[in-house]
mmCIF file of C-alpha atoms and ligand atoms in Angstrom:
data_model
loop_
_atom_site.group_PDB
_atom_site.id
_atom_site.type_symbol
_atom_site.label_atom_id
_atom_site.label_comp_id
_atom_site.label_asym_id
_atom_site.label_seq_id
_atom_site.Cartn_x
_atom_site.Cartn_y
_atom_site.Cartn_z
ATOM 1 C CA MET A 103 10.886 -25.497 3.285
ATOM 2 C CA PRO A 104 7.351 -26.088 4.578
ATOM 3 C CA SER A 105 4.787 -26.698 1.844
ATOM 4 C CA PRO A 106 0.977 -26.448 1.984
ATOM 5 C CA GLU A 107 0.951 -30.259 2.321
ATOM 6 C CA ASP A 108 3.123 -29.990 5.445
ATOM 7 C CA LEU A 109 0.543 -27.640 6.947
ATOM 8 C CA SER A 110 -2.479 -29.687 5.815
ATOM 9 C CA PRO A 111 -2.881 -31.528 9.154
ATOM 10 C CA LEU A 112 -3.731 -28.091 10.582
ATOM 11 C CA LEU A 113 -6.414 -27.322 7.982
ATOM 12 C CA PRO A 114 -9.442 -28.558 9.986
ATOM 13 C CA THR A 115 -8.314 -26.585 13.052
ATOM 14 C CA MET A 116 -7.513 -23.426 11.098
ATOM 15 C CA THR A 117 -10.886 -23.692 9.344
ATOM 16 C CA GLU A 118 -12.616 -23.998 12.711
ATOM 17 C CA TRP A 119 -10.765 -20.904 14.014
ATOM 18 C CA ARG A 120 -11.533 -18.939 10.861
ATOM 19 C CA ARG A 121 -15.241 -19.740 10.938
ATOM 20 C CA ASP A 122 -15.485 -18.939 14.630
ATOM 21 C CA LEU A 123 -13.866 -15.538 13.979
ATOM 22 C CA HIS A 124 -16.178 -15.073 11.015
ATOM 23 C CA ARG A 125 -19.217 -15.693 13.198
ATOM 24 C CA HIS A 126 -18.049 -13.035 15.689
ATOM 25 C CA PRO A 127 -16.739 -10.056 13.690
ATOM 26 C CA GLU A 128 -15.546 -6.987 15.585
ATOM 27 C CA LEU A 129 -14.919 -3.460 14.304
ATOM 28 C CA GLY A 130 -11.640 -1.539 14.532
ATOM 29 C CA PHE A 131 -10.205 -1.079 18.053
ATOM 30 C CA GLN A 132 -13.072 -3.213 19.418
ATOM 31 C CA GLU A 133 -11.530 -6.626 18.619
ATOM 32 C CA HIS A 134 -11.699 -7.733 22.268
ATOM 33 C CA ARG A 135 -12.983 -11.261 21.732
ATOM 34 C CA THR A 136 -10.679 -11.768 18.735
ATOM 35 C CA ALA A 137 -7.626 -10.476 20.626
ATOM 36 C CA ALA A 138 -8.403 -12.688 23.636
ATOM 37 C CA PHE A 139 -8.726 -15.691 21.326
ATOM 38 C CA VAL A 140 -5.430 -14.875 19.597
ATOM 39 C CA ALA A 141 -3.588 -14.352 22.900
ATOM 40 C CA ALA A 142 -4.950 -17.560 24.448
ATOM 41 C CA SER A 143 -4.104 -19.560 21.299
ATOM 42 C CA LEU A 144 -0.528 -18.222 21.176
ATOM 43 C CA ARG A 145 0.006 -18.995 24.869
ATOM 44 C CA GLY A 146 -1.335 -22.497 24.191
ATOM 45 C CA PHE A 147 1.424 -22.951 21.591
ATOM 46 C CA GLY A 148 4.026 -21.889 24.187
ATOM 47 C CA ILE A 149 4.551 -18.423 22.683
ATOM 48 C CA GLU A 150 5.219 -15.281 24.781
ATOM 49 C CA VAL A 151 2.357 -12.802 24.420
ATOM 50 C CA ALA A 152 2.083 -9.028 24.857
ATOM 51 C CA GLU A 153 -1.395 -7.544 24.849
ATOM 52 C CA GLY A 154 -2.854 -4.045 24.825
ATOM 53 C CA LEU A 155 -0.729 -2.331 22.154
ATOM 54 C CA ALA A 156 -3.159 0.035 20.364
ATOM 55 C CA GLY A 157 -5.813 -1.307 22.718
ATOM 56 C CA THR A 158 -6.622 -4.643 21.137
ATOM 57 C CA GLY A 159 -3.305 -5.382 19.409
ATOM 58 C CA VAL A 160 -1.501 -8.617 20.262
ATOM 59 C CA VAL A 161 2.170 -9.471 19.685
ATOM 60 C CA GLY A 162 3.441 -13.023 20.027
ATOM 61 C CA THR A 163 7.203 -13.544 20.298
ATOM 62 C CA LEU A 164 8.718 -16.783 19.135
ATOM 63 C CA ARG A 165 12.409 -17.580 19.454
ATOM 64 C CA GLY A 166 14.183 -20.173 17.354
ATOM 65 C CA ARG A 167 17.842 -21.209 17.554
ATOM 66 C CA PRO A 168 20.165 -18.442 18.771
ATOM 67 C CA GLY A 169 20.385 -15.704 16.144
ATOM 68 C CA ASN A 170 20.702 -11.925 15.873
ATOM 69 C CA ARG A 171 17.987 -11.280 13.339
ATOM 70 C CA ALA A 172 14.312 -10.619 14.009
ATOM 71 C CA ILE A 173 11.311 -10.166 11.728
ATOM 72 C CA SER A 174 7.629 -9.378 12.136
ATOM 73 C CA LEU A 175 4.729 -11.066 10.372
ATOM 74 C CA ARG A 176 1.528 -9.060 10.437
ATOM 75 C CA ALA A 177 -2.147 -10.057 10.318
ATOM 76 C CA ASP A 178 -5.092 -7.690 10.678
ATOM 77 C CA MET A 179 -8.086 -8.667 12.818
ATOM 78 C CA ASP A 180 -10.908 -6.176 12.200
ATOM 79 C CA ALA A 181 -14.207 -6.521 10.364
ATOM 80 C CA LEU A 182 -16.306 -4.026 8.390
ATOM 81 C CA ALA A 183 -19.487 -2.171 9.345
ATOM 82 C CA MET A 184 -21.797 -3.969 6.934
ATOM 83 C CA THR A 185 -24.394 -6.720 7.098
ATOM 84 C CA GLU A 186 -23.535 -10.149 5.693
ATOM 85 C CA ALA A 187 -25.722 -11.653 2.967
ATOM 86 C CA THR A 188 -24.018 -15.025 2.395
ATOM 87 C CA GLY A 189 -26.531 -17.134 4.355
ATOM 88 C CA LEU A 190 -23.656 -19.467 5.257
ATOM 89 C CA PRO A 191 -23.977 -21.635 8.393
ATOM 90 C CA TYR A 192 -21.088 -19.705 9.978
ATOM 91 C CA ALA A 193 -22.273 -16.272 8.803
ATOM 92 C CA SER A 194 -21.860 -13.237 11.064
ATOM 93 C CA GLU A 195 -24.043 -13.334 14.165
ATOM 94 C CA ALA A 196 -23.695 -9.565 14.519
ATOM 95 C CA PRO A 197 -25.950 -7.488 12.251
ATOM 96 C CA GLY A 198 -24.012 -4.548 10.833
ATOM 97 C CA ARG A 199 -20.637 -6.235 11.250
ATOM 98 C CA MET A 200 -18.961 -8.586 8.812
ATOM 99 C CA HIS A 201 -15.583 -10.036 7.893
ATOM 100 C CA ALA A 202 -15.868 -8.936 4.266
ATOM 101 C CA CYS A 203 -12.140 -8.439 3.649
ATOM 102 C CA GLY A 204 -10.900 -11.810 4.904
ATOM 103 C CA HIS A 205 -9.091 -10.569 8.013
ATOM 104 C CA ASP A 206 -10.607 -13.600 9.788
ATOM 105 C CA GLY A 207 -8.583 -15.697 7.338
ATOM 106 C CA HIS A 208 -5.439 -13.616 7.915
ATOM 107 C CA THR A 209 -5.721 -14.138 11.678
ATOM 108 C CA ALA A 210 -6.329 -17.887 11.332
ATOM 109 C CA MET A 211 -3.413 -18.297 8.861
ATOM 110 C CA LEU A 212 -0.943 -16.508 11.102
ATOM 111 C CA LEU A 213 -2.123 -18.546 14.098
ATOM 112 C CA GLY A 214 -1.645 -21.734 12.058
ATOM 113 C CA ALA A 215 1.865 -20.634 11.113
ATOM 114 C CA ALA A 216 2.563 -19.735 14.763
ATOM 115 C CA ARG A 217 1.552 -23.198 15.898
ATOM 116 C CA TRP A 218 3.714 -24.894 13.276
ATOM 117 C CA LEU A 219 6.717 -22.653 13.923
ATOM 118 C CA ALA A 220 6.406 -23.109 17.702
ATOM 119 C CA ALA A 221 6.684 -26.852 17.173
ATOM 120 C CA ASN A 222 9.609 -26.443 14.739
ATOM 121 C CA ARG A 223 11.798 -23.830 16.447
ATOM 122 C CA GLU A 224 15.010 -25.615 15.499
ATOM 123 C CA ARG A 225 14.317 -24.800 11.835
ATOM 124 C CA PHE A 226 15.102 -21.063 12.155
ATOM 125 C CA ALA A 227 17.634 -18.855 13.933
ATOM 126 C CA GLY A 228 16.445 -15.639 15.559
ATOM 127 C CA THR A 229 13.150 -14.113 16.610
ATOM 128 C CA VAL A 230 9.730 -13.861 15.002
ATOM 129 C CA HIS A 231 7.222 -11.311 16.266
ATOM 130 C CA LEU A 232 3.673 -12.177 15.269
ATOM 131 C CA VAL A 233 1.808 -8.889 15.017
ATOM 132 C CA PHE A 234 -1.986 -9.089 15.235
ATOM 133 C CA GLN A 235 -3.115 -5.590 14.364
ATOM 134 C CA PRO A 236 -6.437 -3.896 15.127
ATOM 135 C CA ALA A 237 -8.341 -1.482 12.919
ATOM 136 C CA GLU A 238 -6.814 -1.822 9.455
ATOM 137 C CA GLU A 239 -10.059 -0.683 7.785
ATOM 138 C CA SER A 240 -9.877 3.144 7.780
ATOM 139 C CA LEU A 241 -9.022 3.743 11.468
ATOM 140 C CA GLY A 242 -5.241 3.409 11.112
ATOM 141 C CA GLY A 243 -4.455 0.718 13.693
ATOM 142 C CA ALA A 244 -0.962 0.261 12.233
ATOM 143 C CA ARG A 245 -0.039 3.887 12.936
ATOM 144 C CA VAL A 246 -1.330 3.624 16.500
ATOM 145 C CA MET A 247 0.682 0.436 17.092
ATOM 146 C CA ALA A 248 3.812 2.073 15.691
ATOM 147 C CA GLU A 249 3.274 5.264 17.721
ATOM 148 C CA GLN A 250 2.762 3.214 20.874
ATOM 149 C CA GLY A 251 6.200 1.673 20.430
ATOM 150 C CA LEU A 252 5.724 -1.515 18.428
ATOM 151 C CA PHE A 253 9.219 -1.359 16.928
ATOM 152 C CA ALA A 254 10.859 -0.028 20.081
ATOM 153 C CA ARG A 255 9.509 -2.890 22.157
ATOM 154 C CA PHE A 256 9.865 -5.486 19.408
ATOM 155 C CA PRO A 257 12.769 -4.362 17.199
ATOM 156 C CA VAL A 258 12.950 -6.110 13.843
ATOM 157 C CA ASP A 259 14.997 -6.065 10.664
ATOM 158 C CA ALA A 260 11.898 -6.302 8.481
ATOM 159 C CA ILE A 261 8.113 -6.608 8.541
ATOM 160 C CA TYR A 262 5.919 -8.574 6.165
ATOM 161 C CA GLY A 263 2.226 -8.491 5.272
ATOM 162 C CA LEU A 264 -0.026 -10.873 3.347
ATOM 163 C CA HIS A 265 -3.556 -10.240 2.048
ATOM 164 C CA ASN A 266 -5.985 -12.614 0.378
ATOM 165 C CA LEU A 267 -6.939 -11.817 -3.212
ATOM 166 C CA PRO A 268 -9.959 -13.441 -4.863
ATOM 167 C CA GLY A 269 -9.505 -13.854 -8.613
ATOM 168 C CA LEU A 270 -5.841 -14.801 -8.263
ATOM 169 C CA PRO A 271 -5.492 -18.607 -8.605
ATOM 170 C CA LEU A 272 -5.682 -20.511 -5.310
ATOM 171 C CA GLY A 273 -2.286 -20.806 -3.659
ATOM 172 C CA THR A 274 -0.539 -18.280 -5.898
ATOM 173 C CA ILE A 275 1.702 -15.849 -4.041
ATOM 174 C CA ALA A 276 2.152 -12.585 -5.963
ATOM 175 C CA VAL A 277 4.732 -10.068 -4.761
ATOM 176 C CA PRO A 278 4.455 -6.636 -6.407
ATOM 177 C CA LYS A 279 7.811 -5.144 -7.423
ATOM 178 C CA GLY A 280 7.182 -1.578 -6.234
ATOM 179 C CA ALA A 281 3.799 0.011 -5.557
ATOM 180 C CA VAL A 282 1.298 -2.434 -4.083
ATOM 181 C CA LEU A 283 -1.568 -0.195 -3.025
ATOM 182 C CA ALA A 284 -2.436 3.481 -3.341
ATOM 183 C CA SER A 285 -2.530 6.381 -0.958
ATOM 184 C CA SER A 286 -6.037 6.900 0.363
ATOM 185 C CA ASP A 287 -6.949 10.463 1.306
ATOM 186 C CA THR A 288 -10.146 12.424 1.845
ATOM 187 C CA TRP A 289 -10.788 15.919 0.469
ATOM 188 C CA GLU A 290 -13.558 18.419 1.160
ATOM 189 C CA VAL A 291 -14.543 21.655 -0.512
ATOM 190 C CA THR A 292 -17.180 24.167 0.590
ATOM 191 C CA PHE A 293 -18.293 26.782 -1.949
ATOM 192 C CA ARG A 294 -19.811 29.824 -0.265
ATOM 193 C CA GLY A 295 -21.841 32.198 -2.406
ATOM 194 C CA ALA A 296 -24.818 34.447 -1.759
ATOM 195 C CA GLY A 297 -28.099 32.537 -1.796
ATOM 196 C CA THR A 298 -30.998 34.052 -3.584
ATOM 197 C CA HIS A 299 -34.423 33.473 -5.147
ATOM 198 C CA GLY A 300 -34.301 30.744 -7.798
ATOM 199 C CA ALA A 301 -36.040 33.126 -10.201
ATOM 200 C CA LYS A 302 -33.560 35.978 -9.557
ATOM 201 C CA PRO A 303 -30.076 34.455 -9.865
ATOM 202 C CA HIS A 304 -28.519 37.824 -10.747
ATOM 203 C CA LEU A 305 -29.095 38.984 -7.160
ATOM 204 C CA GLY A 306 -26.781 36.327 -5.703
ATOM 205 C CA THR A 307 -23.689 34.267 -6.539
ATOM 206 C CA ASP A 308 -24.519 30.668 -7.379
ATOM 207 C CA ALA A 309 -22.447 28.119 -5.470
ATOM 208 C CA THR A 310 -24.135 25.203 -7.301
ATOM 209 C CA LEU A 311 -22.833 26.411 -10.678
ATOM 210 C CA ALA A 312 -19.329 26.708 -9.215
ATOM 211 C CA ALA A 313 -19.635 23.198 -7.764
ATOM 212 C CA ALA A 314 -20.701 21.806 -11.157
ATOM 213 C CA ALA A 315 -17.701 23.433 -12.860
ATOM 214 C CA PHE A 316 -15.435 22.175 -10.095
ATOM 215 C CA ILE A 317 -16.593 18.544 -10.478
ATOM 216 C CA THR A 318 -15.892 18.654 -14.208
ATOM 217 C CA ALA A 319 -12.508 20.364 -13.796
ATOM 218 C CA LEU A 320 -11.384 17.887 -11.124
ATOM 219 C CA GLN A 321 -11.171 15.090 -13.667
ATOM 220 C CA ALA A 322 -8.524 16.985 -15.605
ATOM 221 C CA ILE A 323 -6.040 16.310 -12.807
ATOM 222 C CA ALA A 324 -5.883 12.584 -13.557
ATOM 223 C CA SER A 325 -6.467 12.827 -17.310
ATOM 224 C CA ARG A 326 -4.342 15.897 -18.217
ATOM 225 C CA GLU A 327 -1.837 16.554 -15.478
ATOM 226 C CA VAL A 328 -0.606 13.166 -14.274
ATOM 227 C CA ASP A 329 1.572 11.041 -16.586
ATOM 228 C CA PRO A 330 -0.776 8.625 -18.408
ATOM 229 C CA LEU A 331 1.494 5.807 -17.173
ATOM 230 C CA GLY A 332 1.182 7.066 -13.593
ATOM 231 C CA THR A 333 -1.956 6.710 -11.524
ATOM 232 C CA ALA A 334 -4.264 9.171 -9.836
ATOM 233 C CA VAL A 335 -7.923 8.852 -8.936
ATOM 234 C CA VAL A 336 -10.087 11.729 -7.744
ATOM 235 C CA SER A 337 -13.710 10.832 -7.007
ATOM 236 C CA VAL A 338 -16.630 12.820 -5.637
ATOM 237 C CA GLY A 339 -18.430 10.776 -3.014
ATOM 238 C CA HIS A 340 -20.803 13.266 -1.429
ATOM 239 C CA ILE A 341 -22.559 16.500 -2.405
ATOM 240 C CA ALA A 342 -24.806 18.505 -0.078
ATOM 241 C CA ALA A 343 -26.666 21.710 -0.902
ATOM 242 C CA GLY A 344 -30.065 23.281 -0.484
ATOM 243 C CA ASP A 345 -33.234 21.635 0.687
ATOM 244 C CA PRO A 346 -35.443 19.308 -1.371
ATOM 245 C CA ALA A 347 -38.416 21.204 0.047
ATOM 246 C CA ALA A 348 -37.107 24.477 -1.424
ATOM 247 C CA PRO A 349 -36.352 23.937 -5.127
ATOM 248 C CA ASN A 350 -36.958 27.640 -5.789
ATOM 249 C CA VAL A 351 -34.020 28.698 -3.606
ATOM 250 C CA ILE A 352 -30.429 28.978 -4.857
ATOM 251 C CA PRO A 353 -28.464 27.701 -1.852
ATOM 252 C CA ALA A 354 -25.704 29.811 -0.348
ATOM 253 C CA THR A 355 -23.307 26.914 0.149
ATOM 254 C CA VAL A 356 -22.421 23.631 -1.526
ATOM 255 C CA PHE A 357 -20.344 21.055 0.327
ATOM 256 C CA LEU A 358 -18.473 18.339 -1.588
ATOM 257 C CA LYS A 359 -16.413 15.472 -0.242
ATOM 258 C CA GLY A 360 -14.509 12.708 -1.965
ATOM 259 C CA THR A 361 -11.497 10.445 -2.106
ATOM 260 C CA ALA A 362 -8.106 10.803 -3.785
ATOM 261 C CA ARG A 363 -5.696 7.977 -4.610
ATOM 262 C CA ALA A 364 -2.163 7.843 -5.966
ATOM 263 C CA LEU A 365 0.587 5.243 -6.229
ATOM 264 C CA ALA A 366 3.465 7.655 -5.682
ATOM 265 C CA GLU A 367 4.076 10.400 -3.138
ATOM 266 C CA ASP A 368 4.802 13.115 -5.738
ATOM 267 C CA VAL A 369 1.548 12.391 -7.570
ATOM 268 C CA ARG A 370 -0.295 12.448 -4.255
ATOM 269 C CA THR A 371 1.123 15.891 -3.459
ATOM 270 C CA HIS A 372 0.220 17.163 -6.923
ATOM 271 C CA VAL A 373 -3.390 16.003 -6.478
ATOM 272 C CA GLU A 374 -3.559 17.645 -3.049
ATOM 273 C CA THR A 375 -2.229 20.961 -4.388
ATOM 274 C CA ARG A 376 -4.397 21.002 -7.471
ATOM 275 C CA ILE A 377 -7.718 20.206 -5.758
ATOM 276 C CA ALA A 378 -7.236 23.351 -3.671
ATOM 277 C CA GLU A 379 -6.055 25.478 -6.637
ATOM 278 C CA ILE A 380 -8.939 24.385 -8.844
ATOM 279 C CA ALA A 381 -11.477 25.012 -6.059
ATOM 280 C CA ARG A 382 -10.124 28.536 -5.414
ATOM 281 C CA GLY A 383 -9.763 29.323 -9.120
ATOM 282 C CA ILE A 384 -13.320 28.317 -9.900
ATOM 283 C CA ALA A 385 -14.595 30.175 -6.867
ATOM 284 C CA ALA A 386 -12.872 33.354 -8.119
ATOM 285 C CA LEU A 387 -14.360 32.857 -11.586
ATOM 286 C CA HIS A 388 -17.829 32.636 -10.050
ATOM 287 C CA ARG A 389 -17.279 35.525 -7.608
ATOM 288 C CA LEU A 390 -17.583 33.449 -4.461
ATOM 289 C CA GLN A 391 -15.407 31.706 -1.873
ATOM 290 C CA ALA A 392 -13.977 28.178 -1.702
ATOM 291 C CA GLU A 393 -12.707 26.457 1.423
ATOM 292 C CA PRO A 394 -10.732 23.372 0.421
ATOM 293 C CA ARG A 395 -9.434 20.869 2.952
ATOM 294 C CA TYR A 396 -7.287 17.787 2.271
ATOM 295 C CA ILE A 397 -6.927 15.054 4.872
ATOM 296 C CA ARG A 398 -3.932 12.741 4.369
ATOM 297 C CA ARG A 399 -4.982 9.319 5.666
ATOM 298 C CA LEU A 400 -2.817 6.569 4.180
ATOM 299 C CA SER A 401 0.414 6.757 2.198
ATOM 300 C CA PRO A 402 0.970 4.513 -0.819
ATOM 301 C CA THR A 403 2.107 0.994 0.139
ATOM 302 C CA VAL A 404 5.378 0.453 -1.733
ATOM 303 C CA ASN A 405 7.469 -2.691 -1.333
ATOM 304 C CA HIS A 406 11.141 -2.412 -0.430
ATOM 305 C CA PRO A 407 13.075 -4.314 -3.152
ATOM 306 C CA ALA A 408 15.256 -6.499 -0.890
ATOM 307 C CA GLN A 409 12.310 -7.695 1.213
ATOM 308 C CA ALA A 410 10.144 -8.237 -1.876
ATOM 309 C CA ALA A 411 12.906 -10.484 -3.229
ATOM 310 C CA VAL A 412 12.912 -12.471 0.026
ATOM 311 C CA MET A 413 9.141 -12.931 -0.283
ATOM 312 C CA VAL A 414 9.547 -14.217 -3.841
ATOM 313 C CA ARG A 415 12.178 -16.753 -2.729
ATOM 314 C CA ALA A 416 9.943 -17.899 0.130
ATOM 315 C CA ALA A 417 6.988 -18.214 -2.255
ATOM 316 C CA GLN A 418 9.031 -20.272 -4.711
ATOM 317 C CA ALA A 419 10.013 -22.573 -1.854
ATOM 318 C CA SER A 420 6.544 -23.044 -0.376
ATOM 319 C CA ALA A 421 4.221 -22.707 -3.380
ATOM 320 C CA GLY A 422 6.548 -23.866 -6.180
ATOM 321 C CA ALA A 423 8.033 -21.716 -8.936
ATOM 322 C CA ALA A 424 4.862 -21.918 -11.046
ATOM 323 C CA ASN A 425 2.752 -20.417 -8.238
ATOM 324 C CA ALA A 426 5.206 -17.728 -7.187
ATOM 325 C CA ARG A 427 4.974 -14.402 -9.035
ATOM 326 C CA ASP A 428 7.512 -11.646 -8.712
ATOM 327 C CA ASP A 429 5.124 -9.012 -9.992
ATOM 328 C CA HIS A 430 1.524 -7.907 -9.673
ATOM 329 C CA PRO A 431 -0.071 -4.686 -10.902
ATOM 330 C CA PRO A 432 -0.831 -2.159 -8.153
ATOM 331 C CA ILE A 433 -4.371 -1.810 -6.809
ATOM 332 C CA THR A 434 -5.914 1.602 -6.038
ATOM 333 C CA ALA A 435 -7.305 0.505 -2.665
ATOM 334 C CA GLY A 436 -5.359 1.587 0.436
ATOM 335 C CA GLU A 437 -3.616 -0.289 3.271
ATOM 336 C CA ASP A 438 -2.298 1.006 6.553
ATOM 337 C CA PHE A 439 0.630 -1.430 6.257
ATOM 338 C CA SER A 440 2.218 1.646 4.611
ATOM 339 C CA GLU A 441 2.593 3.035 8.165
ATOM 340 C CA PHE A 442 4.936 0.142 8.989
ATOM 341 C CA LEU A 443 6.852 0.450 5.705
ATOM 342 C CA ALA A 444 7.417 4.150 6.422
ATOM 343 C CA ARG A 445 9.382 3.106 9.525
ATOM 344 C CA ILE A 446 11.229 -0.095 8.664
ATOM 345 C CA PRO A 447 11.973 -2.214 5.572
ATOM 346 C CA GLY A 448 9.395 -4.728 4.509
ATOM 347 C CA ALA A 449 7.118 -6.046 1.814
ATOM 348 C CA TYR A 450 3.534 -7.101 1.194
ATOM 349 C CA ALA A 451 2.225 -9.939 -0.954
ATOM 350 C CA TRP A 452 -1.070 -11.223 -2.305
ATOM 351 C CA LEU A 453 -2.328 -14.730 -1.600
ATOM 352 C CA GLY A 454 -4.579 -16.105 -4.353
ATOM 353 C CA THR A 455 -7.847 -17.563 -3.077
ATOM 354 C CA GLY A 456 -9.276 -18.520 -6.479
ATOM 355 C CA ALA A 457 -12.581 -17.486 -8.048
ATOM 356 C CA PRO A 458 -15.062 -16.218 -5.454
ATOM 357 C CA ALA A 459 -17.748 -18.754 -4.493
ATOM 358 C CA HIS A 460 -20.452 -16.123 -5.155
ATOM 359 C CA PRO A 461 -20.302 -14.075 -8.379
ATOM 360 C CA GLU A 462 -20.336 -10.862 -6.322
ATOM 361 C CA GLY A 463 -18.065 -12.217 -3.599
ATOM 362 C CA TRP A 464 -15.282 -9.636 -3.893
ATOM 363 C CA HIS A 465 -13.729 -7.717 -0.998
ATOM 364 C CA HIS A 466 -16.146 -5.433 0.881
ATOM 365 C CA ASN A 467 -19.220 -7.079 -0.698
ATOM 366 C CA PRO A 468 -21.948 -8.630 1.529
ATOM 367 C CA HIS A 469 -21.464 -11.926 -0.368
ATOM 368 C CA PHE A 470 -17.718 -12.140 0.315
ATOM 369 C CA ASP A 471 -16.328 -15.180 2.102
ATOM 370 C CA PHE A 472 -12.700 -16.157 2.678
ATOM 371 C CA ASN A 473 -11.809 -19.407 0.894
ATOM 372 C CA ASP A 474 -10.684 -21.776 3.663
ATOM 373 C CA ALA A 475 -8.703 -23.872 1.173
ATOM 374 C CA ALA A 476 -6.212 -20.989 1.087
ATOM 375 C CA LEU A 477 -5.386 -21.278 4.806
ATOM 376 C CA ILE A 478 -2.648 -23.894 4.370
ATOM 377 C CA HIS A 479 -1.148 -21.963 1.457
ATOM 378 C CA GLY A 480 -0.911 -18.773 3.504
ATOM 379 C CA ALA A 481 0.373 -20.524 6.622
ATOM 380 C CA ALA A 482 2.981 -22.497 4.643
ATOM 381 C CA PHE A 483 4.152 -19.292 2.988
ATOM 382 C CA TRP A 484 4.581 -17.599 6.378
ATOM 383 C CA CYS A 485 6.606 -20.577 7.682
ATOM 384 C CA SER A 486 8.711 -20.634 4.536
ATOM 385 C CA LEU A 487 9.323 -16.890 4.848
ATOM 386 C CA VAL A 488 10.600 -17.341 8.406
ATOM 387 C CA GLU A 489 12.985 -20.095 7.324
ATOM 388 C CA THR A 490 14.161 -17.996 4.368
ATOM 389 C CA GLU A 491 14.748 -14.820 6.396
ATOM 390 C CA LEU A 492 16.105 -16.527 9.510
ATOM 391 C CA ALA A 493 18.100 -19.322 7.902
HETATM 392 ZN ZN1 ZN B 1756 -10.668 -4.180 3.426
HETATM 393 ZN ZN1 ZN B 1757 -8.244 -6.143 4.052
#
């Protein structure tokens, strides 16, 4: 099985690719330069390329020895709408756009694996589809790719995902047993009362008091209603009411918006139901109206056991038993890889990139940077996974 050492001759090239992508980050569904670079690179390795799925998506198809099985390996390509603060020589040249989640690294790693696999086709039997996905960060590029026929055009037995994880030792591959990442939904509630003079509250119905009671009651969902060993998060992210220029007015409406997370579908549904019930119940108590709305965005990402086991075997082969973990606690962030797992079997693993170079250099922070030393570990794992699945 290919090891990181086997891939090390590609490290300078992969690093160059990664830093070039880092310098030119593009937001979801706008990854035109990135997609063109990916497509041209794949063609250069002698790989068939399909472009335009979900706009900027790219799929490379690589055939090994004759074989009936096919798998997909997925990398995301998009950046975040934030301004980089690393000061690195290859920092983003686009103010307001930054690769702060390491998708530049994911793209470079999968390209490195593609190049190695294209030169070693006799080592596997069957077909590998290399899926370069747009818009993972909040715009749901995976769903759009699936709806536009990804699996109809490129049928596979399984799909796999890999994400960098700072804090996990460099080169460690950790494969969660079940839940990997949480559902990520948005909720909104508008309380409508009767506005009145701030000195004469008895002449109206105070939506701000209802909103205050609602915020407090919300936290009982996670702490009192969900099994303490389960997971739910309900957070208020935005409150809007009144006018700072009119502190002597009790506003007629209060608008609240927030996020809800869960690791299991039944918990997610409970949270959805209860946010609405609590909003309406508190509104009734305060003699006013509540209009709750719940927007389901991403389902929980939950590994399929058989594919998770394959990932563990591949990790043991490429990274060594000491660096391959068959478990990792779930994380309450979300991933649209769940859209793929809702349609076909698959699994998702974490790639350790070691301690961040900057003390604040975690995902989605302006000081984040992908650790290039991890590129050969990720690429070797991908190659090992192909040889494991398509033996
Ligand atoms: Zn992210
Ligand atoms: Zn990410």
